[in-house]
C-alpha positions as YAML, in Angstrom:
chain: A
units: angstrom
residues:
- id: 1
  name: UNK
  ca: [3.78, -40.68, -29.88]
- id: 2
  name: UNK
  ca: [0.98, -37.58, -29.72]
- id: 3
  name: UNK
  ca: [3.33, -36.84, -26.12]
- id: 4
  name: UNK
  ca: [6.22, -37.16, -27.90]
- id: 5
  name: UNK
  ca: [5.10, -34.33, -30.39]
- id: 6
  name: UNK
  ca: [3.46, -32.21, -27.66]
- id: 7
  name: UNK
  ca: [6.37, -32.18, -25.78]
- id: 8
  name: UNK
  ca: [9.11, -30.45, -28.03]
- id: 9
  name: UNK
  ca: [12.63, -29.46, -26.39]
- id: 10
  name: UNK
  ca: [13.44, -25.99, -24.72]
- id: 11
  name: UNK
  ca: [12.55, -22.42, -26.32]
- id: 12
  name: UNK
  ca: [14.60, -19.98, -27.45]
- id: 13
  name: UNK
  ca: [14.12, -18.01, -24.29]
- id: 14
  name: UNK
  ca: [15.26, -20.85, -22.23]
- id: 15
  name: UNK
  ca: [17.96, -21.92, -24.36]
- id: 16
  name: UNK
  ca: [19.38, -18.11, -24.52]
- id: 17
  name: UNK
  ca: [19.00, -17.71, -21.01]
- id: 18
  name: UNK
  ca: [21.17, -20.73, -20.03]
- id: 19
  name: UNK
  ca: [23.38, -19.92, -21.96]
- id: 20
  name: UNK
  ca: [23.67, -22.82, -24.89]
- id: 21
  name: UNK
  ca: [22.76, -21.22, -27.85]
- id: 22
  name: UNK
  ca: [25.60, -20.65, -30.18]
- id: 23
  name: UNK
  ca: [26.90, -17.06, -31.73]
- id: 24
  name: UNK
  ca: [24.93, -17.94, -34.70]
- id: 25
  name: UNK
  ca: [21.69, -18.85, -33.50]
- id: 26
  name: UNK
  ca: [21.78, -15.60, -31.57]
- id: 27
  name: UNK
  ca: [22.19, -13.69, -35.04]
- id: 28
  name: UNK
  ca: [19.51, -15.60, -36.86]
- id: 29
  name: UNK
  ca: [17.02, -15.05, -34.09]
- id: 30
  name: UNK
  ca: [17.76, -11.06, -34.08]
- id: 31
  name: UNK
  ca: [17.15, -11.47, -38.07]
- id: 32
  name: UNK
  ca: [14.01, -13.09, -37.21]
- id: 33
  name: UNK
  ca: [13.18, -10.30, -34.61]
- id: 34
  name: UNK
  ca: [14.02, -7.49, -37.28]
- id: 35
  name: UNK
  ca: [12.12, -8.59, -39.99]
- id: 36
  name: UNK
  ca: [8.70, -9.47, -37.48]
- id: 37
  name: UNK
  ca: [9.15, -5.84, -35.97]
- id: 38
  name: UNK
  ca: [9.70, -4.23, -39.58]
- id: 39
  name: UNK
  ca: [6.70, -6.10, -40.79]
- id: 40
  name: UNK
  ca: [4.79, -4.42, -37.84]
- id: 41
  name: UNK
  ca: [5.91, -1.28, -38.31]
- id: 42
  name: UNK
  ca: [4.79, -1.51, -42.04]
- id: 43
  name: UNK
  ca: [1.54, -2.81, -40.94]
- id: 44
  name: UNK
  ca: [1.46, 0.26, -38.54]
- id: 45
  name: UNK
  ca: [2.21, 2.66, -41.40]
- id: 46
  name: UNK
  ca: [-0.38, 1.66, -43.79]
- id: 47
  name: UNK
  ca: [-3.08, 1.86, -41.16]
- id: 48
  name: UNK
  ca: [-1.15, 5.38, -39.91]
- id: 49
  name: UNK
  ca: [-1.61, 6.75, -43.74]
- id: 50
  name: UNK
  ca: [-5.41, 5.59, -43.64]
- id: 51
  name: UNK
  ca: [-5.79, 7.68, -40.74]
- id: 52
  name: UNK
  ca: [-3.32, 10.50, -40.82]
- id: 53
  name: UNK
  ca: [-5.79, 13.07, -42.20]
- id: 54
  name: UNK
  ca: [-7.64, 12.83, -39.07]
- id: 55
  name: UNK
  ca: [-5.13, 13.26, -36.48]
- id: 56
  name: UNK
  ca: [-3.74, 16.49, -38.94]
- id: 57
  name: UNK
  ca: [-6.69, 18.08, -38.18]
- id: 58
  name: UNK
  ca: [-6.83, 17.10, -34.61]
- id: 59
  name: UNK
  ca: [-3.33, 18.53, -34.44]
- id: 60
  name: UNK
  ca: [-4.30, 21.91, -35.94]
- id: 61
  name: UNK
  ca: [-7.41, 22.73, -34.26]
- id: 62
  name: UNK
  ca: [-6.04, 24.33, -31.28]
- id: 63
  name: UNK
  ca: [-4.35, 27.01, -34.07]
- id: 64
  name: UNK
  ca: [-7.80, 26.90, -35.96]
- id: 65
  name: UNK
  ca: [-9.96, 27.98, -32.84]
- id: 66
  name: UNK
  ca: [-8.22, 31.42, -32.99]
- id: 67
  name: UNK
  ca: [-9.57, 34.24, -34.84]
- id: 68
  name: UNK
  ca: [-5.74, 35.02, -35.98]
- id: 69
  name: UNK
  ca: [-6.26, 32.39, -38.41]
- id: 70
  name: UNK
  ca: [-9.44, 32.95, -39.70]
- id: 71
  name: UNK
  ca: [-9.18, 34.05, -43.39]
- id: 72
  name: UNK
  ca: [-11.10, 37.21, -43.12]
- id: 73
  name: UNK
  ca: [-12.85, 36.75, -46.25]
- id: 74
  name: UNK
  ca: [-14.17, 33.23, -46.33]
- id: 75
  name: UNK
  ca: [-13.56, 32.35, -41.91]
- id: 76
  name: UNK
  ca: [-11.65, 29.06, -43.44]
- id: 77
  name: UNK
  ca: [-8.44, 28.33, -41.21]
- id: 78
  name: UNK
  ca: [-5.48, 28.82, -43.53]
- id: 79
  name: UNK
  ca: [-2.23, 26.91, -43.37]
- id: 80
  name: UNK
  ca: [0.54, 28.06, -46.10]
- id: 81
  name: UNK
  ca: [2.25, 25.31, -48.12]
- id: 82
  name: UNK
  ca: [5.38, 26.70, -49.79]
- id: 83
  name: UNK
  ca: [6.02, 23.68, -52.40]
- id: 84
  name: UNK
  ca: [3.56, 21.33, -54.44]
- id: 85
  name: UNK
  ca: [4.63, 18.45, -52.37]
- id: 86
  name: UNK
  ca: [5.49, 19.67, -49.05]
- id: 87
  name: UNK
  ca: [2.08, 18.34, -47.90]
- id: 88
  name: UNK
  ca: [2.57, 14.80, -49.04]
- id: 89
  name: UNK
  ca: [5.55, 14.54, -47.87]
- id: 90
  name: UNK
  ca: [4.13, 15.77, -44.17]
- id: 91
  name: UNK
  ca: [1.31, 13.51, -44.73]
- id: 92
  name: UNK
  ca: [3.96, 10.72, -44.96]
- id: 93
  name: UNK
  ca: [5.87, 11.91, -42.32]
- id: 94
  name: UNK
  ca: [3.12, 11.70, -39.99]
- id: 95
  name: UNK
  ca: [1.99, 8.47, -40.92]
- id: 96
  name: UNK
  ca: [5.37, 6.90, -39.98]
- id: 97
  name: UNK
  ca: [4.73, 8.51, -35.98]
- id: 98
  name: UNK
  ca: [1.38, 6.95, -36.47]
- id: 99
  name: UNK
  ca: [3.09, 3.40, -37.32]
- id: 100
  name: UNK
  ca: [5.72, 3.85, -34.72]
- id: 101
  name: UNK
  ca: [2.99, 4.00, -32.44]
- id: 102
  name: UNK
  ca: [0.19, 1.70, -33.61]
- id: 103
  name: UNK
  ca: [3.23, -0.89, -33.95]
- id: 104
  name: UNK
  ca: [4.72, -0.32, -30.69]
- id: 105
  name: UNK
  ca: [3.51, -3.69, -28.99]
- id: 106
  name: UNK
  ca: [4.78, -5.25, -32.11]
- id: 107
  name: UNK
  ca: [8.51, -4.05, -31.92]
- id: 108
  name: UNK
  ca: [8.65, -3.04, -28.34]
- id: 109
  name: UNK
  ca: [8.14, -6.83, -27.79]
- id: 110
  name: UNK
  ca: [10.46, -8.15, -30.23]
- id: 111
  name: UNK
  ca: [13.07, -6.09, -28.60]
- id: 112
  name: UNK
  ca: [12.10, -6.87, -25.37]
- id: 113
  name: UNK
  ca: [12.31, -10.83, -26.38]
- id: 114
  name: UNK
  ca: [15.87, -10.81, -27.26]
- id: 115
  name: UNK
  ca: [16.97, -9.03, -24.59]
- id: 116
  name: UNK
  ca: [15.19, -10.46, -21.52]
- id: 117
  name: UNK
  ca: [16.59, -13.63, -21.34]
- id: 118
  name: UNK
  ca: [20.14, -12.12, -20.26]
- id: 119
  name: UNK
  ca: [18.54, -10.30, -17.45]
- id: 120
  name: UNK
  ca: [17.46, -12.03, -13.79]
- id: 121
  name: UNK
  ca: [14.28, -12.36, -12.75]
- id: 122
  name: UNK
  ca: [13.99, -9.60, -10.13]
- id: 123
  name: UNK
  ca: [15.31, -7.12, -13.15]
- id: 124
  name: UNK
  ca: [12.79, -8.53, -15.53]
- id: 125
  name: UNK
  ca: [10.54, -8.01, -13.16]
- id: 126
  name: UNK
  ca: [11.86, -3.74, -12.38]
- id: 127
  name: UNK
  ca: [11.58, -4.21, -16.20]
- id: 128
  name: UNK
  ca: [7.88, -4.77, -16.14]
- id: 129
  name: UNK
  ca: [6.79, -2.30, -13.68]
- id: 130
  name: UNK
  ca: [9.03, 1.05, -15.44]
- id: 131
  name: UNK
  ca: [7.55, -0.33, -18.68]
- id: 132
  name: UNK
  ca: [3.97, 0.15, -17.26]
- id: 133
  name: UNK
  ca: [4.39, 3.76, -15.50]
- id: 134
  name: UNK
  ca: [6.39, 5.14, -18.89]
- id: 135
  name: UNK
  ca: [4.09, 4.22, -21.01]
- id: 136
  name: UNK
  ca: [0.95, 6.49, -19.07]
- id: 137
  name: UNK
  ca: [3.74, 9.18, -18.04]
- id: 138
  name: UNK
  ca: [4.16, 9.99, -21.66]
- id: 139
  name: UNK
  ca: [0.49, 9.69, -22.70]
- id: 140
  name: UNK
  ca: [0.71, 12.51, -19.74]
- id: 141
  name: UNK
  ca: [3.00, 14.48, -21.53]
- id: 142
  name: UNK
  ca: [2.10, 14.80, -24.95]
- id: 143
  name: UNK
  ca: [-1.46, 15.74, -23.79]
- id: 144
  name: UNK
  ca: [-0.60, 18.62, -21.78]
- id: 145
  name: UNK
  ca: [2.03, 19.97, -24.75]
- id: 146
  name: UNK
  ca: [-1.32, 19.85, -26.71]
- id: 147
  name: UNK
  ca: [-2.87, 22.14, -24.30]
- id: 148
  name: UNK
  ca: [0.11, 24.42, -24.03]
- id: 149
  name: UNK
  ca: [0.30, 24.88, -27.62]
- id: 150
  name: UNK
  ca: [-3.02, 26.33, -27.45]
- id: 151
  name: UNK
  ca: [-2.06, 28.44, -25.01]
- id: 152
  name: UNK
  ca: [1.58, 29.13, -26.32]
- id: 153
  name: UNK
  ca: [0.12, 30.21, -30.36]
- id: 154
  name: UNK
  ca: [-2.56, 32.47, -28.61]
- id: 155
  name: UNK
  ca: [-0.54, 34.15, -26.54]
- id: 156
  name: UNK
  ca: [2.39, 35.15, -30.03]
- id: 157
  name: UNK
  ca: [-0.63, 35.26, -32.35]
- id: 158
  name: UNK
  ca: [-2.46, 38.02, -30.37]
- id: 159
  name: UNK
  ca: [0.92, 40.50, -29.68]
- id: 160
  name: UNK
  ca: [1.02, 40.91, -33.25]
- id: 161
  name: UNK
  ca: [-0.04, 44.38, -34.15]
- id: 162
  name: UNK
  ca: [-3.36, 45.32, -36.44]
- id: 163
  name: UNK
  ca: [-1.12, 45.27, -39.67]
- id: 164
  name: UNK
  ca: [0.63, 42.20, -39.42]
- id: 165
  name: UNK
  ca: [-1.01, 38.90, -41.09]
- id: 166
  name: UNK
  ca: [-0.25, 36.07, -39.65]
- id: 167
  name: UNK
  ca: [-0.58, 32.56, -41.65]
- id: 168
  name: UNK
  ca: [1.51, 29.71, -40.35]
- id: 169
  name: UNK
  ca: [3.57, 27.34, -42.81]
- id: 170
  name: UNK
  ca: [2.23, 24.16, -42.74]
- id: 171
  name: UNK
  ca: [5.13, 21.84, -41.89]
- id: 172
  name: UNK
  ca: [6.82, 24.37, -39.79]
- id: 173
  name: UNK
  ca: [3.68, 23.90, -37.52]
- id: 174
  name: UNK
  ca: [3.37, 20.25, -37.26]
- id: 175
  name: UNK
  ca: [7.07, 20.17, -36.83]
- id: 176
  name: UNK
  ca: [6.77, 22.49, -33.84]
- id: 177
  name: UNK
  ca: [3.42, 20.68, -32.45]
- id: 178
  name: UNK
  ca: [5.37, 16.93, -33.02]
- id: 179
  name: UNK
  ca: [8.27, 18.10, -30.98]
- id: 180
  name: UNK
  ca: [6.36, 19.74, -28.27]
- id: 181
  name: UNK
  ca: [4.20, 16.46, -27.50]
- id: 182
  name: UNK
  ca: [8.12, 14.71, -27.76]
- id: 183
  name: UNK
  ca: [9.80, 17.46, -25.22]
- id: 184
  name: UNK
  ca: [6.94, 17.27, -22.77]
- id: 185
  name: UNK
  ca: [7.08, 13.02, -22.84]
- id: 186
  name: UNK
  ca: [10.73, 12.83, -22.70]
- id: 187
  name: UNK
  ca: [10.23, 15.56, -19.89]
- id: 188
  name: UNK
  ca: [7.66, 13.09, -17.69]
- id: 189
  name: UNK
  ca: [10.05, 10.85, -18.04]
- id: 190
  name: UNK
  ca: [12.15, 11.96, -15.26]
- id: 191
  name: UNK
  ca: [10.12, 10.50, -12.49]
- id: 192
  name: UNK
  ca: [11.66, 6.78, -13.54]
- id: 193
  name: UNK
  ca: [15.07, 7.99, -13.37]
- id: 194
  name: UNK
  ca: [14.50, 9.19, -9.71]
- id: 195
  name: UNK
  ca: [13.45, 5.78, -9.20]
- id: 196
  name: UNK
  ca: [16.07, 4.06, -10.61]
- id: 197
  name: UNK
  ca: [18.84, 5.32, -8.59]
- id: 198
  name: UNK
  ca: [16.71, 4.67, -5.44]
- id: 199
  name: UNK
  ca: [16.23, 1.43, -6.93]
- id: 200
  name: UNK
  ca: [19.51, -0.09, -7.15]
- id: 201
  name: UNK
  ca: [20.85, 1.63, -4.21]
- id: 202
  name: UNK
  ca: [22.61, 4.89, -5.43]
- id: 203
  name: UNK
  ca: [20.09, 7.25, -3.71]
- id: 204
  name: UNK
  ca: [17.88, 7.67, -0.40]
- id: 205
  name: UNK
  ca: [14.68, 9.36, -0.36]
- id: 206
  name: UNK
  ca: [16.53, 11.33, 2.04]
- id: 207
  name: UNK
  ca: [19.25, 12.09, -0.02]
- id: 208
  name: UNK
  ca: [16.50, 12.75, -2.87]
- id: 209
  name: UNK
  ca: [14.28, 15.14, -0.50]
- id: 210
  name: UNK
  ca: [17.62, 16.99, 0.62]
- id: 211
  name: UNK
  ca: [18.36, 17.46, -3.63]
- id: 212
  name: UNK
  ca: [14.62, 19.46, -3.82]
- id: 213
  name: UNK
  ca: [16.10, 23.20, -4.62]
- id: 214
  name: UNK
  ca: [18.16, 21.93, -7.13]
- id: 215
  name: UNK
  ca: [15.82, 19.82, -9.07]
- id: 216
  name: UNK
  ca: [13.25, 22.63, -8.71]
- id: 217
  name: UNK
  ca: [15.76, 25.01, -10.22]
- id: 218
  name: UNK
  ca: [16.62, 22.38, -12.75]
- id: 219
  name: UNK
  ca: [13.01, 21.92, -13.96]
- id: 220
  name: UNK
  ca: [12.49, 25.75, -14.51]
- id: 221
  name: UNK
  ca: [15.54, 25.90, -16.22]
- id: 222
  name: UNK
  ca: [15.14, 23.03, -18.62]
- id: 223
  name: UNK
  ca: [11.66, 24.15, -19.23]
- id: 224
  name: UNK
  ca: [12.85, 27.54, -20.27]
- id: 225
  name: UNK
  ca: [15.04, 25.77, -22.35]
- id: 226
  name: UNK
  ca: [13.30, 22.93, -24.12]
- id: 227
  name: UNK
  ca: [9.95, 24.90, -24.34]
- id: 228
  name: UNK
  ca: [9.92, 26.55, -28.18]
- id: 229
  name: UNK
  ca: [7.39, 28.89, -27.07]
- id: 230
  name: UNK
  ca: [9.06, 32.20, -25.70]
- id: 231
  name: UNK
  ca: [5.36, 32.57, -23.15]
- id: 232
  name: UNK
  ca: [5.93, 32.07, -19.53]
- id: 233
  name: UNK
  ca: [2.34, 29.69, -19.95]
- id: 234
  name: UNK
  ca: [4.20, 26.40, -21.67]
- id: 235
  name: UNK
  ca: [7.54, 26.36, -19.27]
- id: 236
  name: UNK
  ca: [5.53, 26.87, -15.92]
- id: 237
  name: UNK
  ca: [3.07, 24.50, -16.84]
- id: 238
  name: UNK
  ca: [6.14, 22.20, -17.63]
- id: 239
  name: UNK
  ca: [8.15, 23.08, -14.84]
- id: 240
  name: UNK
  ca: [5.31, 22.47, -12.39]
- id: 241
  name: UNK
  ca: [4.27, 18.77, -13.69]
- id: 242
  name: UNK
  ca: [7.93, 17.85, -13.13]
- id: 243
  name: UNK
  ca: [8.50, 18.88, -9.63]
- id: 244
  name: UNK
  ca: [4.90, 17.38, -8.91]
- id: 245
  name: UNK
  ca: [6.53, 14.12, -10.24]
- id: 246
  name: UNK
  ca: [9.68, 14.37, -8.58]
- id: 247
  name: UNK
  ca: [7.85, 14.73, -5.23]
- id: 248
  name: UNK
  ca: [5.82, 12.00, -5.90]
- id: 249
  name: UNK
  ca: [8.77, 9.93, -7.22]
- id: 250
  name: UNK
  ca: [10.50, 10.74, -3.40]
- id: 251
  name: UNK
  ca: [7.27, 9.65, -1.79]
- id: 252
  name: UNK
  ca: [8.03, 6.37, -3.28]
- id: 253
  name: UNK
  ca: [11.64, 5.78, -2.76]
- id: 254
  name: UNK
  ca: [10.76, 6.46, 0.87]
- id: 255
  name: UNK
  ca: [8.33, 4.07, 0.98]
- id: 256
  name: UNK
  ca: [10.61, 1.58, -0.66]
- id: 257
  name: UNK
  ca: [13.74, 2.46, 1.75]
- id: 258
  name: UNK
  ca: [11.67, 1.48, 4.83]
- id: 259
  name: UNK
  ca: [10.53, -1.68, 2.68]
- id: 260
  name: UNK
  ca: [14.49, -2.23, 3.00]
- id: 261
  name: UNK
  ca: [14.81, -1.53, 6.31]
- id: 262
  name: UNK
  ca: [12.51, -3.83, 7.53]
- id: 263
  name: UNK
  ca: [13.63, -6.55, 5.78]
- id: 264
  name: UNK
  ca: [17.43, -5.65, 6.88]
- id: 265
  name: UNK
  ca: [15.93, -5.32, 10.78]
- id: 266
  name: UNK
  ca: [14.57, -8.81, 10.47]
- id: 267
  name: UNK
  ca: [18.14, -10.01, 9.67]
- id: 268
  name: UNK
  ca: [19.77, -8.13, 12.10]
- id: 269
  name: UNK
  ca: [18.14, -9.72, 15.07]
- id: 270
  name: UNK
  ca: [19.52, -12.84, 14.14]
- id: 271
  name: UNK
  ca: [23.12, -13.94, 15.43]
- id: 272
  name: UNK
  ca: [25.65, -14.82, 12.63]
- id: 273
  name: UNK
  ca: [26.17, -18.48, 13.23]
- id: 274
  name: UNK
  ca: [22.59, -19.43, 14.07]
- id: 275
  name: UNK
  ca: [21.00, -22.03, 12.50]
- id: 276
  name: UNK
  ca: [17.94, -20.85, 9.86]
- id: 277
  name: UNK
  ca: [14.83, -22.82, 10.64]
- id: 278
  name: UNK
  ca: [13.58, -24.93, 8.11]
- id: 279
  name: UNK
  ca: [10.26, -24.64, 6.71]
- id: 280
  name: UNK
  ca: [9.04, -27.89, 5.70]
- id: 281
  name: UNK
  ca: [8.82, -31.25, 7.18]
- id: 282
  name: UNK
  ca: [11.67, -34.00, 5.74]
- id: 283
  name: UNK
  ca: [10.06, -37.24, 5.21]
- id: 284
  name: UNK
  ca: [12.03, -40.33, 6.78]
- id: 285
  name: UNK
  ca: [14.50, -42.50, 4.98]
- id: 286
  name: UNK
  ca: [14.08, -45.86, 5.08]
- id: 287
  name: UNK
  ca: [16.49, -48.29, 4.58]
- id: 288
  name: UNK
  ca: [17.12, -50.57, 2.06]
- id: 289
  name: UNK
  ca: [17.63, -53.73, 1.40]
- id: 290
  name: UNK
  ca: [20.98, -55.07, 1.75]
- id: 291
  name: UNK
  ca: [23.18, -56.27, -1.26]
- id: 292
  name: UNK
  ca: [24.35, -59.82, -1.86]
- id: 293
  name: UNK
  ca: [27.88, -60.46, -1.68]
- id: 294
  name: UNK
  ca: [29.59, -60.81, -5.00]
- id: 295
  name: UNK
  ca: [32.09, -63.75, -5.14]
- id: 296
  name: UNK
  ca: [35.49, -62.73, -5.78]
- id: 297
  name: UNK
  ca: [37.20, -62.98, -9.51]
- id: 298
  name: UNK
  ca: [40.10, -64.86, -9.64]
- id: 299
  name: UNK
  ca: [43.65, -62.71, -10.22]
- id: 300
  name: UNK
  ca: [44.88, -64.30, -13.78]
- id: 301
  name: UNK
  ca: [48.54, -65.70, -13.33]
- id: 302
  name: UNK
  ca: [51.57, -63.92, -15.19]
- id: 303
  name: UNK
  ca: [52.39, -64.11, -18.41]
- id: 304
  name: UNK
  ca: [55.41, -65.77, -17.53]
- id: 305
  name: UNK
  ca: [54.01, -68.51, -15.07]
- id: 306
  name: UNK
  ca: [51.17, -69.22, -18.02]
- id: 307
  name: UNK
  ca: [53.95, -70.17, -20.16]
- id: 308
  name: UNK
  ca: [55.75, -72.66, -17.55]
- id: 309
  name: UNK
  ca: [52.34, -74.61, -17.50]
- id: 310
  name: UNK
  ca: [51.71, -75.01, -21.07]
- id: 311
  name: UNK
  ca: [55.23, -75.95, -21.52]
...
């Protein structure tokens, strides 16, 4: 009986991935996946608000380290709020990034629950690995947009002549620093696409490698156009990162396209109707013991003839 409890029937990953769970069991288990990543994410938010005065002033120290916003008078760094609220509701605001992210293993696995059990296990697998090198490639990102916007704010700040007084709205600047970091991840991004297409066979490294003016011109041109900052400091540093990883990302597609063609030269020296050899050792059948004969059931007369007798 305890074996019998231990021992329960398949999961709902099996059951969805062979295919006999019904229409309805499919919607109550997305329900079920909502609500646990919604409950994360307001898990992640209340811990976010807790600490979302500390990463405001992590996020506007590289604009408080220049004398341009020094108040003159008192040296205090000075951020202009335009209405009564406008800093709650940026507090708020940045508390929700701060769930989104404290959350993420919460609702990144919920998603990645439901949807897994339609995909093979080599593709789960490719799943696992893009997962892993996004994840760092963004991290990459977001931390040089913080260095550029150092950079970028000195570089405006310091053109403006003697007269001019510069003091920076408050949610203006966290909206420009937020999607910065978010350009710049997005941006590092790029790499796994690359990848992909060498991946599942649309692409050589070859083909890649031959592609490298264009995607170099590409990069400079997207960085001139997704960079907010007008200085030539923020799109080079941009456009550089991203034809580093592009390089990198054709170092490893030709390192998996000789993978391939080593596996596809081990096939070809085979002929096509020889025999594969087999790789274990078959065990010998013995025979078994022989059946007794059954004695044969008598055929039951007709109807008719049974009717002769008894008559």
């Amino acid at each position: 009986m305890a074996f019998s409890l231990l021992r329960r029937g398949p999961s709902n990953f099996e059951r969805a991935a062979d295919g006999s769970m019904t229409l309805i069991e499919h919607l109550r288990e997305l329900r079920m996946r909502l609500f646990r990543a919604s409950l994360g994410l307001l898990i992640g938010f209340i811990i976010g608000f807790a600490i979302s005065k500390r990463v405001m002033d992590i996020m506007d120290n590289p604009y408080c380290q220049l004398p341009a916003a020094q108040d003159p008078e008192t040296g205090k760094c000075l951020l202009l709020q335009l209405g009564p609220a406008d800093y709650l509701l940026l507090q708020l605001r940045m508390s929700l990034w701060l769930g989104l992210i404290i959350a993420g293993p919460v609702w990144l696995y919920q998603l990645w629950a439901f949807i897994a059990p339609g995909l093979h296990r080599n593709e789960r697998r490719y799943a696992y690995a893009f997962a892993a090198i996004a994840a760092p490639l963004f991290a990459a990102g977001g931390f040089l947009a913080f260095f550029v916007v150092h950079t970028g704010l000195e570089f405006l700040l310091t053109i403006s002549p003697d007269n001019v007084q510069t003091t920076l709205e408050v949610g203006r600047y966290f909206s420009f620093v937020t999607n910065l970091i978010l350009i710049f991840g997005v941006a590092f991004e790029f790499p796994l696409i690359i990848l992909m297409l060498n991946f599942v066979g649309l692409a050589s490294s070859q083909r890649l490698l031959g592609w490298w003016r264009i995607a170099v011109f590409a990069f400079f041109a997207f960085s001139a156009i997704a960079t907010p900052t007008p200085d030539p400091f923020g799109m080079t540093a941009l456009a550089l990162c991203l034809c580093v990883l592009y390089f990198a990302a054709v170092g490893v597609a030709f390192l998996n396209d000789r993978r391939k063609r080593r596996r596809q030269e081990s096939f070809d020296s085979l002929d096509d109707d020889e025999a594969s050899p087999l790789t274990y050792d078959t065990d010998p059948v013995e025979a078994g013991a022989p059946l007794e004969a059954v004695a044969p059931v008598a055929t039951p007369l007709p109807i008719e003839r049974r009717y002769d007798e008894t008559t």
